[in-house]
Short mmCIF file of C-alpha atoms and ligand atoms in Angstrom, two decimals:
data_model
loop_
_atom_site.label_atom_id
_atom_site.label_comp_id
_atom_site.label_asym_id
_atom_site.label_seq_id
_atom_site.Cartn_x
_atom_site.Cartn_y
_atom_site.Cartn_z
CA THR A 11 -22.11 0.10 91.28
CA GLN A 12 -24.81 -3.25 90.51
CA LEU A 13 -27.26 -1.33 88.92
CA GLN A 14 -25.27 1.05 85.95
CA SER A 15 -22.85 -2.15 85.14
CA ARG A 16 -27.06 -3.21 84.60
CA ARG A 17 -27.96 -0.61 82.01
CA LEU A 18 -27.00 -2.87 78.97
CA ARG A 19 -27.51 -6.61 79.59
CA GLN A 20 -25.45 -9.17 78.15
CA PRO A 21 -26.22 -10.28 74.25
CA ILE A 22 -27.01 -13.72 74.28
CA VAL A 23 -24.81 -16.03 71.96
CA VAL A 24 -25.29 -19.09 70.18
CA VAL A 25 -23.46 -21.77 68.20
CA LEU A 26 -24.28 -23.46 64.87
CA GLY A 27 -22.72 -26.11 62.31
CA HIS A 28 -21.68 -29.08 60.59
CA VAL A 29 -21.78 -31.93 62.75
CA ASP A 30 -17.43 -32.36 63.81
CA HIS A 31 -16.22 -28.28 62.68
CA GLY A 32 -15.27 -27.75 65.81
CA LYS A 33 -19.25 -26.18 67.95
CA THR A 34 -18.33 -28.15 71.65
CA THR A 35 -13.84 -27.66 71.29
CA LEU A 36 -14.41 -23.97 70.09
CA LEU A 37 -17.19 -23.85 73.29
CA ASP A 38 -15.29 -25.44 76.17
CA LYS A 39 -12.40 -23.38 74.90
CA ILE A 40 -13.78 -20.06 75.44
CA ARG A 41 -15.55 -21.05 78.99
CA GLY A 42 -12.03 -22.87 79.90
CA THR A 43 -10.22 -19.45 79.18
CA ALA A 44 -13.04 -17.46 81.02
CA VAL A 45 -12.31 -20.29 84.37
CA VAL A 46 -8.50 -19.25 83.90
CA LYS A 47 -9.12 -15.94 83.55
CA LYS A 48 -11.71 -14.56 85.70
CA GLU A 49 -10.75 -13.10 89.12
CA PRO A 50 -13.16 -14.48 92.29
CA GLY A 51 -16.49 -13.50 92.77
CA GLU A 52 -16.97 -12.65 88.89
CA MET A 53 -18.57 -15.15 87.26
CA THR A 54 -21.96 -15.92 87.58
CA GLN A 55 -23.17 -18.95 87.85
CA GLU A 56 -25.65 -20.60 84.83
CA VAL A 57 -27.96 -23.61 84.30
CA GLY A 58 -27.83 -24.51 80.07
CA ALA A 59 -25.55 -21.73 79.76
CA SER A 60 -21.87 -19.71 80.26
CA PHE A 61 -20.85 -16.43 81.23
CA VAL A 62 -18.40 -14.72 80.40
CA PRO A 63 -17.31 -11.33 81.88
CA THR A 64 -16.44 -8.13 80.03
CA SER A 65 -13.10 -7.79 82.29
CA VAL A 66 -12.18 -10.99 80.65
CA ILE A 67 -13.54 -10.63 77.39
CA GLU A 68 -10.57 -7.72 78.20
CA LYS A 69 -7.74 -9.38 79.03
CA ILE A 70 -8.08 -11.72 76.62
CA ALA A 71 -8.73 -9.17 73.59
CA GLU A 72 -5.75 -7.09 75.04
CA PRO A 73 -3.62 -7.41 72.45
CA LEU A 74 -5.95 -6.29 70.28
CA LYS A 75 -6.63 -2.82 71.87
CA LYS A 76 -5.18 -1.05 69.30
CA ILE A 77 -7.75 -2.07 66.32
CA PHE A 78 -10.59 -2.47 68.47
CA PRO A 79 -10.72 0.55 70.58
CA ILE A 80 -13.93 -0.21 71.57
CA LYS A 81 -14.81 0.76 75.34
CA LEU A 82 -17.26 -2.35 76.74
CA GLU A 83 -20.12 -1.20 78.10
CA ILE A 84 -21.54 -4.71 77.98
CA PRO A 85 -21.47 -6.73 81.61
CA GLY A 86 -20.22 -9.63 79.46
CA LEU A 87 -21.32 -12.56 77.30
CA LEU A 88 -24.10 -15.68 78.09
CA PHE A 89 -23.36 -18.53 75.62
CA ILE A 90 -26.33 -20.98 75.05
CA ASP A 91 -24.23 -24.39 76.75
CA THR A 92 -25.64 -26.84 74.02
CA PRO A 93 -24.57 -26.04 70.55
CA GLY A 94 -26.52 -27.11 67.35
CA HIS A 95 -30.51 -26.95 65.70
CA GLU A 96 -31.69 -29.09 68.18
CA LEU A 97 -32.16 -26.66 71.07
CA PHE A 98 -31.74 -23.93 69.05
CA SER A 99 -35.11 -24.05 67.80
CA ASN A 100 -36.33 -23.83 71.16
CA LEU A 101 -35.02 -20.59 71.72
CA ARG A 102 -37.85 -19.49 69.83
CA LYS A 103 -39.01 -16.24 70.26
CA ARG A 104 -42.54 -14.64 67.62
CA GLY A 105 -41.11 -14.08 64.51
CA GLY A 106 -36.96 -14.72 66.44
CA SER A 107 -35.07 -15.60 68.55
CA VAL A 108 -34.05 -15.26 71.95
CA ALA A 109 -30.52 -15.90 70.64
CA ASP A 110 -28.73 -11.90 70.03
CA ILE A 111 -26.17 -13.30 67.68
CA ALA A 112 -24.68 -16.36 66.77
CA ILE A 113 -21.02 -17.95 65.58
CA LEU A 114 -21.87 -20.47 62.32
CA VAL A 115 -18.65 -23.23 62.61
CA VAL A 116 -17.27 -23.82 59.90
CA ASP A 117 -13.91 -26.35 59.22
CA ILE A 118 -11.97 -24.37 57.39
CA VAL A 119 -10.76 -27.13 55.07
CA GLU A 120 -13.89 -28.73 54.98
CA GLY A 121 -16.06 -25.31 54.30
CA PHE A 122 -19.47 -25.64 53.71
CA GLN A 123 -21.38 -28.96 54.89
CA LYS A 124 -24.73 -30.20 54.93
CA GLN A 125 -25.34 -28.78 58.18
CA THR A 126 -24.09 -25.04 57.90
CA TYR A 127 -26.30 -24.92 55.32
CA GLU A 128 -29.05 -26.03 57.37
CA SER A 129 -27.37 -24.31 59.96
CA LEU A 130 -27.92 -20.82 57.49
CA GLU A 131 -31.26 -21.24 56.43
CA ILE A 132 -32.75 -21.30 60.34
CA LEU A 133 -30.53 -18.06 61.13
CA ARG A 134 -31.67 -16.35 58.08
CA SER A 135 -36.04 -17.73 59.06
CA ARG A 136 -34.88 -16.45 62.82
CA LYS A 137 -33.41 -13.66 61.67
CA VAL A 138 -30.20 -13.86 63.69
CA PRO A 139 -27.64 -12.03 62.82
CA PHE A 140 -24.03 -14.65 63.04
CA LEU A 141 -20.64 -14.10 62.67
CA VAL A 142 -18.77 -17.13 60.83
CA ALA A 143 -15.65 -18.93 62.86
CA ALA A 144 -13.12 -20.66 60.34
CA ASN A 145 -12.08 -23.34 62.53
CA LYS A 146 -9.13 -25.31 62.97
CA ILE A 147 -6.75 -23.38 61.17
CA ASP A 148 -3.76 -24.82 63.24
CA ARG A 149 -4.61 -27.84 60.68
CA ILE A 150 -3.75 -25.94 57.90
CA PRO A 151 0.07 -27.59 56.94
CA GLY A 152 2.74 -25.84 57.42
CA TRP A 153 1.14 -23.57 60.27
CA LYS A 154 3.01 -22.86 63.48
CA THR A 155 1.05 -22.79 66.35
CA ALA A 156 1.53 -19.24 68.59
CA ASP A 157 1.48 -19.02 72.26
CA THR A 158 -1.14 -16.67 71.73
CA TYR A 159 -5.41 -15.61 71.34
CA SER A 160 -5.38 -13.67 68.51
CA PHE A 161 -5.26 -14.99 65.50
CA LEU A 162 -4.08 -11.44 63.72
CA GLU A 163 -0.53 -12.14 65.64
CA SER A 164 -0.69 -15.43 64.76
CA PHE A 165 -0.62 -14.70 61.41
CA LYS A 166 1.54 -12.16 60.87
CA ALA A 167 4.45 -15.33 62.10
CA GLN A 168 3.80 -17.89 59.97
CA ARG A 169 5.16 -18.00 56.49
CA LYS A 170 4.16 -16.32 53.43
CA ASP A 171 2.34 -19.67 51.78
CA VAL A 172 1.14 -20.45 54.89
CA GLN A 173 -0.54 -17.16 54.96
CA THR A 174 -1.72 -17.51 50.94
CA GLN A 175 -3.21 -20.92 52.22
CA LEU A 176 -5.19 -18.94 54.69
CA ASP A 177 -6.39 -17.06 52.30
CA ASN A 178 -7.42 -18.77 49.59
CA TYR A 179 -9.44 -21.23 52.43
CA VAL A 180 -11.33 -17.70 53.67
CA TYR A 181 -12.15 -16.61 49.94
CA ARG A 182 -13.94 -20.25 49.68
CA LEU A 183 -16.12 -19.16 52.42
CA VAL A 184 -16.76 -15.84 50.92
CA GLY A 185 -17.68 -17.74 47.74
CA GLN A 186 -19.80 -20.18 49.57
CA LEU A 187 -21.69 -17.43 51.34
CA ALA A 188 -22.07 -15.39 48.14
CA GLU A 189 -23.84 -17.99 46.69
CA LEU A 190 -26.56 -17.92 49.11
CA GLY A 191 -26.36 -14.48 49.28
CA PHE A 192 -24.26 -12.57 51.70
CA ASN A 193 -21.91 -10.73 52.04
CA SER A 194 -18.25 -11.16 53.66
CA ASP A 195 -14.93 -10.95 54.65
CA ARG A 196 -12.41 -11.45 56.51
CA PHE A 197 -13.12 -9.50 59.79
CA ASP A 198 -9.56 -7.33 59.59
CA ARG A 199 -10.80 -6.36 56.06
CA ILE A 200 -14.42 -4.75 57.25
CA LYS A 201 -15.79 -1.65 57.15
CA ASP A 202 -19.03 -1.49 57.55
CA PHE A 203 -19.93 -4.45 59.66
CA THR A 204 -23.70 -3.79 58.66
CA LYS A 205 -23.88 -4.81 55.83
CA THR A 206 -20.39 -8.02 55.69
CA VAL A 207 -20.17 -10.73 57.60
CA ALA A 208 -17.11 -11.25 59.59
CA ILE A 209 -15.31 -14.39 58.84
CA VAL A 210 -12.47 -14.86 62.15
CA PRO A 211 -10.30 -17.42 61.17
CA VAL A 212 -9.81 -19.13 65.02
CA SER A 213 -8.40 -22.51 66.26
CA ALA A 214 -10.76 -24.25 69.03
CA LYS A 215 -7.80 -26.51 69.80
CA THR A 216 -4.84 -23.97 70.02
CA GLY A 217 -7.49 -20.90 71.23
CA GLU A 218 -5.73 -18.93 67.84
CA GLY A 219 -8.31 -15.96 67.32
CA ILE A 220 -10.49 -16.77 70.23
CA ALA A 221 -9.52 -13.07 71.21
CA GLU A 222 -11.03 -11.52 67.96
CA LEU A 223 -13.89 -13.52 68.21
CA LEU A 224 -15.18 -13.07 71.36
CA ALA A 225 -13.89 -8.95 70.98
CA LEU A 226 -16.27 -9.30 67.54
CA LEU A 227 -19.78 -10.20 69.41
CA ALA A 228 -18.66 -8.12 72.19
CA GLY A 229 -18.06 -5.29 70.34
CA LEU A 230 -20.77 -5.76 66.91
CA THR A 231 -23.81 -6.56 69.79
CA GLN A 232 -22.83 -3.56 71.51
CA ASN A 233 -22.50 -0.86 68.47
CA TYR A 234 -25.29 -2.08 66.72
CA MET A 235 -28.08 -4.05 69.41
CA LYS A 236 -28.18 -1.47 72.46
CA SER A 237 -31.50 -0.93 72.13
CA LYS A 238 -32.67 -4.48 72.02
CA LEU A 239 -29.74 -5.10 75.12
CA ARG A 240 -31.21 -2.08 77.24
CA PHE A 241 -32.15 -3.70 80.35
CA ALA A 242 -35.73 -3.48 81.52
CA GLU A 243 -36.39 -3.36 84.98
CA GLY A 244 -39.38 -4.97 85.43
CA PRO A 245 -40.94 -8.39 85.51
CA ALA A 246 -39.51 -11.20 84.04
CA LYS A 247 -39.80 -12.82 80.32
CA GLY A 248 -37.62 -15.74 79.17
CA VAL A 249 -38.01 -19.22 77.19
CA ILE A 250 -37.97 -23.09 77.82
CA LEU A 251 -34.94 -24.42 76.98
CA GLU A 252 -35.51 -27.86 78.38
CA VAL A 253 -38.05 -29.56 80.85
CA LYS A 254 -36.58 -32.31 83.15
CA GLU A 255 -37.16 -34.41 85.99
CA LEU A 256 -34.94 -33.88 89.53
CA GLN A 257 -34.61 -36.54 91.53
CA GLY A 258 -36.57 -36.39 94.88
CA LEU A 259 -37.88 -32.73 93.53
CA GLY A 260 -39.95 -33.07 90.31
CA TYR A 261 -40.22 -31.65 87.39
CA THR A 262 -37.91 -28.83 86.76
CA ILE A 263 -37.77 -26.01 84.14
CA ASP A 264 -35.11 -24.69 81.95
CA VAL A 265 -35.21 -21.14 81.63
CA ILE A 266 -33.48 -18.55 79.59
CA ILE A 267 -34.27 -15.44 80.96
CA TYR A 268 -33.26 -12.77 78.34
CA ASP A 269 -35.49 -9.52 79.74
CA GLY A 270 -36.37 -8.35 83.08
CA VAL A 271 -36.07 -10.14 87.42
CA LEU A 272 -37.42 -13.07 87.91
CA LYS A 273 -37.74 -13.73 91.68
CA LYS A 274 -38.86 -15.59 93.85
CA ASN A 275 -42.67 -16.55 94.22
CA ASP A 276 -43.72 -15.45 91.68
CA THR A 277 -46.18 -15.86 89.94
CA ILE A 278 -45.30 -17.16 85.97
CA VAL A 279 -47.51 -18.25 82.96
CA LEU A 280 -46.76 -20.45 81.00
CA GLY A 281 -46.70 -23.46 77.85
CA GLY A 282 -48.41 -26.82 78.39
CA LEU A 283 -49.24 -29.66 76.64
CA ASN A 284 -53.28 -29.03 77.66
CA GLY A 285 -52.83 -24.81 77.79
CA PRO A 286 -50.89 -22.21 79.23
CA ILE A 287 -50.68 -22.94 82.56
CA VAL A 288 -50.28 -20.21 85.67
CA THR A 289 -48.03 -21.79 88.26
CA LYS A 290 -45.94 -19.58 91.65
CA VAL A 291 -42.30 -19.80 91.42
CA ARG A 292 -40.90 -21.97 94.40
CA SER A 293 -37.45 -22.13 93.92
CA ILE A 294 -34.55 -20.57 91.61
CA LEU A 295 -32.13 -22.77 91.39
CA VAL A 296 -27.96 -22.66 89.57
CA PRO A 297 -25.43 -24.30 89.94
CA LYS A 298 -23.04 -23.77 92.97
CA PRO A 299 -20.22 -21.54 92.22
CA LEU A 300 -16.83 -23.33 91.05
CA GLN A 301 -13.66 -24.35 93.35
CA ASP A 302 -11.61 -24.80 90.83
CA ILE A 303 -10.92 -25.06 87.06
CA LYS A 304 -12.92 -27.86 86.52
CA VAL A 305 -15.81 -27.12 84.41
CA VAL A 306 -18.31 -29.11 86.74
CA LYS A 307 -21.87 -28.46 87.05
CA THR A 308 -23.63 -30.57 88.95
CA ASP A 309 -24.36 -28.84 93.04
CA LEU A 310 -27.60 -26.55 92.81
CA THR A 311 -27.95 -24.37 95.05
CA GLN A 312 -31.16 -21.09 95.46
CA ILE A 313 -30.88 -17.78 95.05
CA ASP A 314 -34.35 -15.31 95.67
CA GLU A 315 -34.03 -12.94 92.22
CA VAL A 316 -32.31 -13.21 88.90
CA TYR A 317 -31.72 -10.21 86.22
CA ALA A 318 -31.77 -11.05 82.87
CA ALA A 319 -29.63 -12.46 80.63
CA ALA A 320 -29.71 -15.62 83.13
CA GLY A 321 -30.73 -19.32 82.05
CA VAL A 322 -31.57 -20.75 85.63
CA LYS A 323 -33.49 -23.79 86.59
CA ILE A 324 -37.08 -22.99 87.69
CA TYR A 325 -39.00 -25.52 90.41
CA ALA A 326 -42.88 -24.83 91.25
CA PRO A 327 -45.41 -27.12 91.34
CA ASP A 328 -46.84 -28.44 87.69
CA LEU A 329 -44.60 -28.04 85.79
CA GLU A 330 -44.33 -32.24 84.11
CA ASN A 331 -46.52 -31.02 81.71
CA ALA A 332 -44.36 -27.96 81.22
CA LEU A 333 -44.10 -27.44 76.74
CA ALA A 334 -40.17 -26.47 76.02
CA GLY A 335 -39.92 -23.40 72.99
CA SER A 336 -42.78 -21.61 74.63
CA PRO A 337 -42.57 -18.43 76.22
CA LEU A 338 -42.44 -17.84 80.19
CA PHE A 339 -43.46 -14.25 81.57
CA ALA A 340 -43.48 -13.54 85.34
CA ALA A 341 -47.21 -11.81 86.30
CA GLU A 342 -48.26 -9.51 88.46
CA SER A 343 -51.67 -9.13 88.28
CA GLU A 344 -54.63 -10.91 87.63
CA GLN A 345 -55.62 -9.23 84.12
CA GLN A 346 -51.75 -9.68 83.08
CA ILE A 347 -51.84 -13.41 83.58
CA GLU A 348 -54.72 -13.72 81.58
CA GLU A 349 -53.35 -11.42 78.25
CA TYR A 350 -50.11 -13.69 78.97
CA LYS A 351 -52.73 -17.00 78.46
CA LYS A 352 -53.96 -15.39 75.61
CA ILE A 353 -50.88 -14.59 74.30
CA ILE A 354 -48.83 -18.65 75.05
CA GLN A 355 -52.53 -19.71 73.28
CA GLU A 356 -51.59 -17.81 70.58
CA GLU A 357 -47.84 -18.48 69.95
CA ILE A 358 -49.30 -22.73 70.55
CA SER A 359 -51.90 -22.49 68.15
CA SER A 360 -49.60 -20.86 65.40
CA VAL A 361 -47.09 -23.49 65.74
CA LYS A 362 -49.62 -26.56 65.93
CA TYR A 363 -51.90 -26.98 62.46
CA TYR A 364 -54.44 -29.07 60.83
CA ASN A 365 -55.91 -29.35 57.86
CA ALA A 366 -58.42 -32.14 56.84
CA ASN A 367 -58.46 -31.98 53.07
CA ILE A 368 -54.27 -31.85 52.90
CA ALA A 369 -53.65 -35.92 52.20
CA GLY A 370 -50.32 -35.70 54.01
CA ILE A 371 -47.98 -36.33 57.06
CA VAL A 372 -48.94 -36.45 60.50
CA ILE A 373 -46.20 -34.72 63.07
CA LYS A 374 -45.82 -34.42 66.46
CA ALA A 375 -42.28 -33.76 68.98
CA ASP A 376 -42.14 -33.39 72.36
CA SER A 377 -41.69 -29.43 72.14
CA LEU A 378 -42.73 -25.94 70.74
CA GLY A 379 -39.57 -25.52 69.07
CA SER A 380 -38.05 -28.89 67.58
CA LEU A 381 -42.67 -28.54 65.74
CA GLU A 382 -42.01 -25.60 64.25
CA ALA A 383 -38.00 -26.75 63.17
CA ILE A 384 -39.97 -29.07 61.50
CA VAL A 385 -42.94 -27.92 59.56
CA GLU A 386 -40.68 -25.38 58.53
CA GLY A 387 -38.38 -27.81 57.22
CA LEU A 388 -40.92 -29.95 55.20
CA LYS A 389 -43.07 -26.27 53.92
CA GLN A 390 -39.42 -25.96 51.95
CA LYS A 391 -39.40 -29.65 50.81
CA ASN A 392 -43.26 -29.20 49.34
CA ILE A 393 -44.40 -31.91 51.79
CA PRO A 394 -47.67 -31.55 52.26
CA ILE A 395 -48.52 -31.64 56.54
CA ARG A 396 -52.01 -32.96 57.44
CA LEU A 397 -51.54 -32.40 61.42
CA ALA A 398 -48.56 -31.10 63.31
CA ASP A 399 -48.89 -31.57 67.07
CA ILE A 400 -46.69 -31.20 70.47
CA GLY A 401 -47.13 -35.12 72.64
CA PRO A 402 -47.75 -38.94 72.37
CA ILE A 403 -48.43 -40.79 69.33
CA THR A 404 -52.79 -40.89 69.56
CA LYS A 405 -55.85 -43.17 68.10
CA ARG A 406 -56.42 -39.63 66.33
CA ASP A 407 -52.58 -39.51 64.85
CA ILE A 408 -53.02 -43.24 63.31
CA THR A 409 -56.86 -42.46 62.40
CA GLU A 410 -55.28 -39.22 60.55
CA ALA A 411 -52.36 -40.65 58.97
CA GLU A 412 -55.10 -44.19 57.66
CA LEU A 413 -57.00 -40.97 56.46
CA THR A 414 -54.39 -40.49 53.92
CA LEU A 415 -53.61 -43.50 53.20
CA GLN A 416 -56.54 -43.47 51.04
CA GLU A 417 -55.34 -40.96 48.93
CA SER A 418 -51.57 -41.27 49.04
CA LYS A 419 -50.21 -43.92 50.11
CA GLU A 420 -46.58 -42.20 49.91
CA TYR A 421 -47.93 -39.62 52.43
CA ALA A 422 -49.19 -42.29 55.02
CA ILE A 423 -46.31 -41.15 57.81
CA ILE A 424 -46.38 -40.15 61.05
CA ALA A 425 -43.20 -38.36 62.06
CA ALA A 426 -42.00 -38.80 65.68
CA PHE A 427 -39.71 -36.32 67.19
CA ARG A 428 -38.82 -37.12 70.27
CA VAL A 429 -42.17 -39.17 71.39
CA LYS A 430 -43.42 -42.30 71.66
CA PRO A 431 -46.69 -43.65 70.73
CA LEU A 432 -49.10 -43.56 74.58
CA GLN A 433 -49.41 -47.03 76.74
CA GLY A 434 -51.18 -49.89 74.43
CA ILE A 435 -50.94 -48.45 71.46
CA GLU A 436 -49.89 -49.74 67.91
CA VAL A 437 -49.45 -47.83 64.73
CA PRO A 438 -50.21 -50.20 61.64
CA ASN A 439 -47.49 -51.26 60.02
CA LYS A 440 -49.49 -49.73 56.25
CA VAL A 441 -48.89 -46.10 58.27
CA LYS A 442 -44.84 -45.85 58.32
CA LEU A 443 -43.36 -44.45 61.61
CA ILE A 444 -40.17 -42.79 61.32
CA TYR A 445 -38.70 -41.68 64.63
CA SER A 446 -35.17 -39.82 65.29
CA ASP A 447 -34.04 -37.32 67.49
CA ILE A 448 -32.50 -34.76 65.13
CA ILE A 449 -34.51 -33.03 63.35
CA TYR A 450 -32.96 -32.69 60.10
CA GLN A 451 -32.46 -36.80 60.00
CA LEU A 452 -36.54 -36.88 60.28
CA ILE A 453 -36.88 -34.54 58.06
CA ASP A 454 -34.40 -36.55 55.38
CA GLU A 455 -36.63 -39.98 56.29
CA ILE A 456 -39.24 -38.44 55.83
CA GLU A 457 -37.97 -37.45 52.12
CA LYS A 458 -36.51 -40.75 51.47
CA TYR A 459 -39.37 -43.11 52.58
CA ILE A 460 -41.99 -41.29 50.18
CA ASN A 461 -38.85 -41.61 46.95
CA GLU A 462 -39.62 -45.14 47.64
CA ILE A 463 -42.85 -45.60 47.92
CA ARG A 464 -42.99 -43.63 44.49
CA GLU A 465 -40.49 -45.73 42.23
P1 LIG B 515 -18.41 -30.68 66.76
O1 LIG B 515 -19.57 -31.98 66.27
O2 LIG B 515 -19.04 -29.17 65.89
O3 LIG B 515 -19.40 -30.52 68.22
O4 LIG B 515 -17.41 -31.06 67.31
P2 LIG B 515 -16.90 -31.29 68.36
O5 LIG B 515 -16.20 -29.80 68.89
O6 LIG B 515 -16.82 -32.64 69.06
O7 LIG B 515 -15.32 -31.24 67.49
C1 LIG B 515 -14.54 -32.64 66.39
C2 LIG B 515 -13.63 -33.09 66.31
O8 LIG B 515 -12.66 -32.06 65.84
C3 LIG B 515 -12.74 -33.28 67.95
O9 LIG B 515 -11.83 -34.72 67.69
C4 LIG B 515 -11.96 -32.27 68.32
O10 LIG B 515 -10.94 -32.54 68.84
C5 LIG B 515 -11.70 -32.00 66.33
N1 LIG B 515 -11.69 -30.25 66.86
C6 LIG B 515 -12.06 -29.37 66.85
N2 LIG B 515 -12.15 -28.00 66.99
C7 LIG B 515 -10.37 -28.33 66.56
C8 LIG B 515 -9.44 -28.11 65.84
O11 LIG B 515 -9.20 -26.17 66.10
N3 LIG B 515 -7.99 -28.16 65.13
C9 LIG B 515 -8.21 -29.10 65.34
N4 LIG B 515 -6.97 -30.01 64.85
N5 LIG B 515 -9.04 -29.89 65.85
C10 LIG B 515 -10.32 -29.76 66.14
MG1 LIG B 516 -20.40 -31.05 69.91
#
């Protein structure tokens, strides 16, 4: 029944890794395969995420039955659609992440690159378990693509020297992970998955290895995270991924619900630019069911309620100042509203920062998650921070940067992540204004400027 199948919720899966290593291609392959393999009515529609039901995982993983004799109890897997640091940072939950597990995509031929290391740091700091998809195996010289989703089947059919080459690449990854303190091995040689990170060779292009990847994601989350995945029948808990203005409708928020049930007309409490917002859900929106296998999600339709885990768009009054990266709670009483307001206020305060005694840089960001990630990144590099806040650049930010300037020229920086100066505000030349839409580029440019001034 509906209720029984909901005893465990879908684990939430994110994809991280270096640029061009195949994150988007892998997600497209998984989504595309799921759409082809599903039965009509099996696939729920999501905003910002894609649901792969267990029936599809079982079909794809059919050839693996002998190796992974697991009976799946989870209803499926929920993949966050947009891969990479930027959105992941907004999947925040106090001290951790809303994501249950991550796929770290590494080009098997290129090995670890800058953003692979950065991704690992983020996963470590947010305590998200992960497995490694060693991607692009079809590019190993001599590889003959087999018509299967199974890596092991395809591997068996390869020439001996090609098999050896693949394993050499895998060992290099094992070595790179060991340097960072992670035990790892090719997934089929692992005895204890709680101690060893699984490396799954895949080709996002051909689909080889997708069977093992899905089977492992499902098996590991189900085996080791049962208590976390136990579905709680109660008011919804979620996190705001993005705030968007919809033409003809107004401001909406894209939310990942990770616990409970959200209903139309529920009172919700969420973070805003100027403090917590209390409002009432007018509509819960999801894409219309797919008519064909093309993966397009444009037309939205209303639903009355939604169960965790799910990605939905919410329309409600007063969302124009909603804050991406903030928690969202449905509340059932005045008392709960007050409690949640307090929790949210505390959470926003824990990320914001100001110290008038520090000659340091000023950071302004558009979301709680990106602000937190930038502050963490700068702390790791021992770059002093004077002010870290959300919203556009104001007169006050300039004043703070000018105060820093009096003591140390190299830190007279305003770092702006997806925000601009308020209308009429001009940043004087002696204060360096650095913009970027990519967290790590922003941090790199800050470092570069500091070094330039020092020389
Ligand atoms: P992202 O930046 O990590 O999202 O990487 P993309 O998914 O955009 O992939 C970057 C490039 O690598 C694209 O040209 C893809 O077609 C290609 N690519 C991705 N996965 C594979 C793979 O498994 N095999 C091969 N041969 N090419 C791949
Ligand atoms: Mg991409």
